[in-house]
Tab-separated table of C-alpha atoms and ligand atoms in Angstrom:
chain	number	residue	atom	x	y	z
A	345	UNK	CA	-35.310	-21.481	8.917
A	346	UNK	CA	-31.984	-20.934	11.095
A	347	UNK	CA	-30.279	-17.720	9.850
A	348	UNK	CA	-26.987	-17.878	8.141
A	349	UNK	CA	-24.143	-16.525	10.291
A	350	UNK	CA	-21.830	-14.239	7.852
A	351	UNK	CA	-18.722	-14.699	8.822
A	352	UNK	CA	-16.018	-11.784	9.555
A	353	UNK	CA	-12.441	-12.400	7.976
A	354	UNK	CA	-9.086	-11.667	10.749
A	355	UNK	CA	-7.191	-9.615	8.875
A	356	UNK	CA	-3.384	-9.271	10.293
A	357	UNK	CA	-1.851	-6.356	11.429
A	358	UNK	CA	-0.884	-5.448	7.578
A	359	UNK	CA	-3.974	-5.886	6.338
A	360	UNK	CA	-6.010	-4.156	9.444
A	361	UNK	CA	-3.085	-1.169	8.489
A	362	UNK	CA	-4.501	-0.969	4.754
A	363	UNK	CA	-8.435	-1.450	5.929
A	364	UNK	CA	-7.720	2.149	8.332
A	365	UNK	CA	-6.411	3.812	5.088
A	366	UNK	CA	-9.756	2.875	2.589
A	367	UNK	CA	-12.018	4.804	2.342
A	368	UNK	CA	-14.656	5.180	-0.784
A	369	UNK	CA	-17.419	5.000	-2.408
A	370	UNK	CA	-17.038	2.343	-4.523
A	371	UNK	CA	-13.559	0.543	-4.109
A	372	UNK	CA	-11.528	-2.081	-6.106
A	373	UNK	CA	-9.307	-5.001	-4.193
A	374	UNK	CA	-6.799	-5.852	-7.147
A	375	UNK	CA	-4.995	-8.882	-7.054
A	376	UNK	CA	-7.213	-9.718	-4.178
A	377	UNK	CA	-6.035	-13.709	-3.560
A	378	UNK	CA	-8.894	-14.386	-0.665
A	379	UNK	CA	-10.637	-11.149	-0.377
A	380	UNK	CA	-10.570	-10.811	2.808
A	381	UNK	CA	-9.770	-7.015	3.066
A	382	UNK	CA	-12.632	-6.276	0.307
A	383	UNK	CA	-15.278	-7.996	2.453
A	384	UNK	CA	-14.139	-5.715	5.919
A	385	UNK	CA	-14.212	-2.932	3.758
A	386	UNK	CA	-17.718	-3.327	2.716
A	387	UNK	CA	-18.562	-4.841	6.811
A	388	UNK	CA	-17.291	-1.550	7.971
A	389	UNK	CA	-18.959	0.197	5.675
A	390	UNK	CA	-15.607	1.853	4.230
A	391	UNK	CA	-16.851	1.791	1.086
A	392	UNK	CA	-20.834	1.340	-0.337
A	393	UNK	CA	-19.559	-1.438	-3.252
A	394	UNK	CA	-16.699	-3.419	-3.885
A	395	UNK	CA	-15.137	-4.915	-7.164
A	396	UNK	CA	-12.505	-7.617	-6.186
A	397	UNK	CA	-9.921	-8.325	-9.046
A	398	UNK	CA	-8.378	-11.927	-9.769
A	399	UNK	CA	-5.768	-12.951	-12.598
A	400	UNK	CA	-4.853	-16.499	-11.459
A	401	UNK	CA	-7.545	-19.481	-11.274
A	402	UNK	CA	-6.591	-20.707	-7.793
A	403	UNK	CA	-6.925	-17.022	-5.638
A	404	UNK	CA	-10.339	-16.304	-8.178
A	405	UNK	CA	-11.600	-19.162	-6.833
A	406	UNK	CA	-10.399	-18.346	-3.075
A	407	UNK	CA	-12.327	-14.807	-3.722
A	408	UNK	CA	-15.054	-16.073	-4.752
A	409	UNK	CA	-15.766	-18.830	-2.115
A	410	UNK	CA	-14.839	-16.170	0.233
A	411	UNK	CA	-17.368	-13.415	-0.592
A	412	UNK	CA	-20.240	-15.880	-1.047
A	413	UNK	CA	-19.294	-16.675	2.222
A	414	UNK	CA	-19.341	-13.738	3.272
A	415	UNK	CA	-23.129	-12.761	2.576
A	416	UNK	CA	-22.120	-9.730	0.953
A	417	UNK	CA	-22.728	-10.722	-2.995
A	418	UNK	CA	-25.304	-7.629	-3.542
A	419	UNK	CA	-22.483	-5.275	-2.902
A	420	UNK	CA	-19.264	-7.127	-3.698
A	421	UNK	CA	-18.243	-8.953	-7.279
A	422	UNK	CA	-15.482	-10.856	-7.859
A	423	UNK	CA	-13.725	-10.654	-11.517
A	424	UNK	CA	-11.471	-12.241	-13.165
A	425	UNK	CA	-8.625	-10.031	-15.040
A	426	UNK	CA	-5.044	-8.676	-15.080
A	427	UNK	CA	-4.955	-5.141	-13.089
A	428	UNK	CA	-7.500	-2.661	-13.995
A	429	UNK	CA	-8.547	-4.398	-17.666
A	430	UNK	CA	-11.575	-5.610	-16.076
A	431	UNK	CA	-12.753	-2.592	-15.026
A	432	UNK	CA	-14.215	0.677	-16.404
A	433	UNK	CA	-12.888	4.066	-16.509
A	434	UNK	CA	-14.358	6.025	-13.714
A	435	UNK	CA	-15.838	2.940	-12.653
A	436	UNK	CA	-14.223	3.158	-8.779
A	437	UNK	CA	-12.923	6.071	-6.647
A	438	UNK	CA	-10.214	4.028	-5.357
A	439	UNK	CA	-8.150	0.746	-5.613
A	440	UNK	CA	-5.801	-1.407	-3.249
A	441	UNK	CA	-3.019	-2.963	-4.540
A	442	UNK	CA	-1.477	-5.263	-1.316
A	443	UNK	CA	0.950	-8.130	-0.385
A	444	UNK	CA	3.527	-7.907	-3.853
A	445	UNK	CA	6.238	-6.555	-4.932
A	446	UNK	CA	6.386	-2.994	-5.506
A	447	UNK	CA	7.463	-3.750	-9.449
A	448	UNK	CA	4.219	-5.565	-9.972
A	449	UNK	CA	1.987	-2.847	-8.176
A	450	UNK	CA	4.215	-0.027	-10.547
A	451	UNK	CA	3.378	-2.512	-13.482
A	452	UNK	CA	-0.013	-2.416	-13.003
A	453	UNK	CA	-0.409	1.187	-12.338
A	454	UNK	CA	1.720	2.044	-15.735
A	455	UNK	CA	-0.850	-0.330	-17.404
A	456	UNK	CA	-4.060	1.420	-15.640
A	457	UNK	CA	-4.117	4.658	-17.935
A	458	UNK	CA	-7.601	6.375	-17.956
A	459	UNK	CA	-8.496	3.949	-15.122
A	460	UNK	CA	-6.475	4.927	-12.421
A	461	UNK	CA	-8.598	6.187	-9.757
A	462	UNK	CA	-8.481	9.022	-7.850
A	463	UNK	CA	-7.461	7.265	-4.407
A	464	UNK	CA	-5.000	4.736	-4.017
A	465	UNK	CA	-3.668	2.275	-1.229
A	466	UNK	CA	-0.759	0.490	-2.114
A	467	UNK	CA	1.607	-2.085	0.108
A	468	UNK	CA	4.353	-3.574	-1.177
A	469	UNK	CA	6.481	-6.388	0.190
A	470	UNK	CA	9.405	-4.299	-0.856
A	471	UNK	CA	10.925	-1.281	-0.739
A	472	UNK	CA	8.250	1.414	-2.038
A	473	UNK	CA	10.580	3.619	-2.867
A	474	UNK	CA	9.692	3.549	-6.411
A	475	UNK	CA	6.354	3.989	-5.857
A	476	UNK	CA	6.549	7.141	-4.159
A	477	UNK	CA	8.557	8.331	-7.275
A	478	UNK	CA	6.005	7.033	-9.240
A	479	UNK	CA	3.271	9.247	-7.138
A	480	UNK	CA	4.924	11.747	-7.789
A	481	UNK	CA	5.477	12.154	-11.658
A	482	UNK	CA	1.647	11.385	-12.139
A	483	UNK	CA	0.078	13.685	-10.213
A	484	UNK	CA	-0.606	12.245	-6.230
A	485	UNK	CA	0.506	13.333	-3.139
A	486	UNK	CA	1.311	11.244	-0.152
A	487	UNK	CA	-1.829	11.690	1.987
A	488	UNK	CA	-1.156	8.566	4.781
A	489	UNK	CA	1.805	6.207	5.224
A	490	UNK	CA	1.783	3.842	7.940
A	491	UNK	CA	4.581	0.884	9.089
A	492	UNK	CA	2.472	-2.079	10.057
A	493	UNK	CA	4.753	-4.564	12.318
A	494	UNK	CA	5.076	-8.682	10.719
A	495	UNK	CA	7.418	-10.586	9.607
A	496	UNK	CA	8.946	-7.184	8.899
A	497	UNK	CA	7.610	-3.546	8.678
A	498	UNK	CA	4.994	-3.602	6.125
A	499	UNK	CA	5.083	-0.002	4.405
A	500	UNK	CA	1.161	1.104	3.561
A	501	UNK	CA	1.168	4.257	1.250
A	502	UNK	CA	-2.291	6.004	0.685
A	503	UNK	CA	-2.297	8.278	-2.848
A	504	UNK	CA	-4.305	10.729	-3.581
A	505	UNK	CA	-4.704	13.003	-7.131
A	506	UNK	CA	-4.000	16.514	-6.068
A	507	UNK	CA	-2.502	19.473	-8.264
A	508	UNK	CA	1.272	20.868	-7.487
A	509	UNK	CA	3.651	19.440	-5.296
A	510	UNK	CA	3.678	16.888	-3.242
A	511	UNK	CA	4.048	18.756	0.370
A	512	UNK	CA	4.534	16.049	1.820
A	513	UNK	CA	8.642	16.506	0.729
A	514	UNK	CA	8.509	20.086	1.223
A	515	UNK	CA	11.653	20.631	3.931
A	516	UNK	CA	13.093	17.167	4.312
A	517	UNK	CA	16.042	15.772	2.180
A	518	UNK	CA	14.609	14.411	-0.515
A	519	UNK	CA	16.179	10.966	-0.986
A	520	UNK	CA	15.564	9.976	2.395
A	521	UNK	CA	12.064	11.031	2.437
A	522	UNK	CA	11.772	8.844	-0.937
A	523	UNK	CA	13.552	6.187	0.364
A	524	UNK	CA	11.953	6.037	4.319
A	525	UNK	CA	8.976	7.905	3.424
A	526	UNK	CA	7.992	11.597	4.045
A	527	UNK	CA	5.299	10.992	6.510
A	528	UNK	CA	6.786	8.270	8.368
A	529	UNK	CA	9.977	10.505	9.340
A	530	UNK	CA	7.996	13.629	10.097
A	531	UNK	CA	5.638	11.195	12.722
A	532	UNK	CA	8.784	10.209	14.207
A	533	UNK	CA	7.573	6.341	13.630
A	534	UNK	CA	9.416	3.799	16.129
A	535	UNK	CA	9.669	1.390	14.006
A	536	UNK	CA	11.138	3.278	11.470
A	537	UNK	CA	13.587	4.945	13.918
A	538	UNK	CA	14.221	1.081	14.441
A	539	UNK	CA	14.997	-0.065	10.727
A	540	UNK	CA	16.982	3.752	9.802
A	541	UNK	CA	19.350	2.819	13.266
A	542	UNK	CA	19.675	-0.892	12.009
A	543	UNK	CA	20.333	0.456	7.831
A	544	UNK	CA	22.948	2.778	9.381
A	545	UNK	CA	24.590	-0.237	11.390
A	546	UNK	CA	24.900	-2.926	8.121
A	547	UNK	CA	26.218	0.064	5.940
A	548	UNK	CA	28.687	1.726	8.040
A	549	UNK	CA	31.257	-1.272	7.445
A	550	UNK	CA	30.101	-1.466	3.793
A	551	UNK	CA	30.108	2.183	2.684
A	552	UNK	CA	33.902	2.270	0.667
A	553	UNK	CA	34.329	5.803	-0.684
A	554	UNK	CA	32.254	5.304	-4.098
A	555	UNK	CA	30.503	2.306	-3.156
A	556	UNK	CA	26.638	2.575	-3.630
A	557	UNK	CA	26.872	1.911	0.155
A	558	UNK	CA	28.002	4.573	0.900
A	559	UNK	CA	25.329	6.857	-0.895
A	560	UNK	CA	22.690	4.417	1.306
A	561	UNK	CA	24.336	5.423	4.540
A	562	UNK	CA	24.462	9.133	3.819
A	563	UNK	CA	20.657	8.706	3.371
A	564	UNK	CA	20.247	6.789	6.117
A	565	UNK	CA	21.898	9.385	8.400
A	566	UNK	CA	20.139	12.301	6.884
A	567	UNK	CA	17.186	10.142	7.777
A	568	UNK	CA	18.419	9.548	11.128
A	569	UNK	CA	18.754	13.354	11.746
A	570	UNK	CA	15.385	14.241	10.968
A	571	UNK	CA	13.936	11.084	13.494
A	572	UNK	CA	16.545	12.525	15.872
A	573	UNK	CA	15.657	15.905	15.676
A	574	UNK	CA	11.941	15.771	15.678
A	575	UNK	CA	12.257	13.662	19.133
B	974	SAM	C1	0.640	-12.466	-2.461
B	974	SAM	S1	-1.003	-12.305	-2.955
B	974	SAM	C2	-1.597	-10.991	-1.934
B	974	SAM	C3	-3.039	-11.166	-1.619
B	974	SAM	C4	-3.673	-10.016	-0.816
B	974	SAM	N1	-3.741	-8.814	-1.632
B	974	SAM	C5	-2.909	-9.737	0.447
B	974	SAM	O1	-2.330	-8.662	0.585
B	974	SAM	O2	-2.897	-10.621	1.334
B	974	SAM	C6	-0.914	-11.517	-4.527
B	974	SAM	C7	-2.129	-11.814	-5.378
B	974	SAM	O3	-2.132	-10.918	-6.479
B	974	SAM	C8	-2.549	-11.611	-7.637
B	974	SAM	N2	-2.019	-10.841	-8.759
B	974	SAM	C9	-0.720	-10.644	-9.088
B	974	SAM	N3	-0.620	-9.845	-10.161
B	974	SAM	C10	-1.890	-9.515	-10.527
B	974	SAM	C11	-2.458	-8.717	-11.569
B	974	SAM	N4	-1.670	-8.120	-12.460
B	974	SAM	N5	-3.801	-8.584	-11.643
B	974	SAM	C12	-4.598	-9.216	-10.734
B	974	SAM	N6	-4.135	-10.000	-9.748
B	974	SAM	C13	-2.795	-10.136	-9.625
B	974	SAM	C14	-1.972	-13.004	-7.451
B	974	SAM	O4	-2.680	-13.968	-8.190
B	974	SAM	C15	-2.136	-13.207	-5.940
B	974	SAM	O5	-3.358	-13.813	-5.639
């Protein structure tokens, strides 16, 4: 009998920037849509087992045509659920949360309790501002942050439970670090140094004395200093 062929999901450049941040024993993919990250995970042997996490009908069904696909059923299942409900406390070491909004990844986080895993890799379409001030008032620090280039700069944040501080901050102005990300200004990233130059352009002609505007472009220039004078 021929063998079957498993075939390898192409993950985009987003994706392939989330896949370099996992790394686990067992992982969970939450609001997974065609599981296509999960199943590189467990091809590259990122993590031993992976639990991939559905809420709507039409991505469940994407998942689970994918991972039968796939040939990796003995170390991947696919469940249906909203966030972590369908999974048990202590159940993974780590969870992705990719491609939405960062309100709906903070949602689900707020909603984990007990659940939340040590590890976390989180990329929202959005500004993830608030989930870096989310990291830290529950106890993670800011271990990996990466830009990934598409139809714009994907941010991709990986979270780690640690005790104290984040010191990730420790030195740089705070709301610019929360707003552009710690890591991303002390690695001088070009294509942040791209979008803080561009911010600072738009705002200039917007920031009126007590506009918010003009609160952005003082962050964006303290921002701007710290690119500036790391290069
Ligand atoms: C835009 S897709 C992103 C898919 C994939 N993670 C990616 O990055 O390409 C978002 C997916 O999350 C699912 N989703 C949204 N909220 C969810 C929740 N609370 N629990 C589980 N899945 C959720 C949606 O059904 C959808 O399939």
């Amino acid at each position: 009998m021929a063998a079957v062929r498993a075939v390898w999901p192409v993950l985009d450049a987003r994706l392939e920037a989330v896949l370099a941040l996992i790394r686990a024993e067992v992982h969970a993919d939450i609001g997974s849509d065609h599981a296509h990250l999960p199943i590189r995970v467990v091809q590259e042997g990122r993590a031993e087992r992976c639990v991939v996490v559905e809420v709507n009908p039409g991505p469940l069904g994407h998942a689970r045509a994918s991972v039968a696909r796939s040939g990796l059923g003995e170390r991947m299942e696919v469940r249906e659920g909203n966030g972590f409900d369908p999974l048990g406390a202590g159940e993974v070491d780590s969870a992705s949360l990719t491609g939405m909004g960062a309100a709906t990844i903070l949602g689900v986080l707020e909603r984990a309790g007990e659940k939340l895993p040590a590890a976390l890799v989180l990329q929202p379409n959005d500004s993830p501002l608030p989930l870096r001030m989310w990291a830290r008032g529950h106890g993670y620090h800011l271990t990996a942050e990466r830009l990934a280039a598409g139809y714009w700069a994907y941010p991709v944040l990986r979270l780690e439970r640690r005790p104290g501080l984040d010191p990730a901050y420790a030195g740089l102005p705070l709301e610019a670090a929360l707003r552009y990300g710690p890591l991303l200004l002390r690695g001088r990233s070009p294509l942040l140094l791209d979008q803080v130059r561009r911010d600072v352009a738009r705002l200039i002609p917007l920031a009126a004395p007590g506009r918010p505007a003009e609160r952005e472009l003082a962050t964006a220039r303290s921002a701007l200093q710290v690119l500036e004078a790391a290069s």
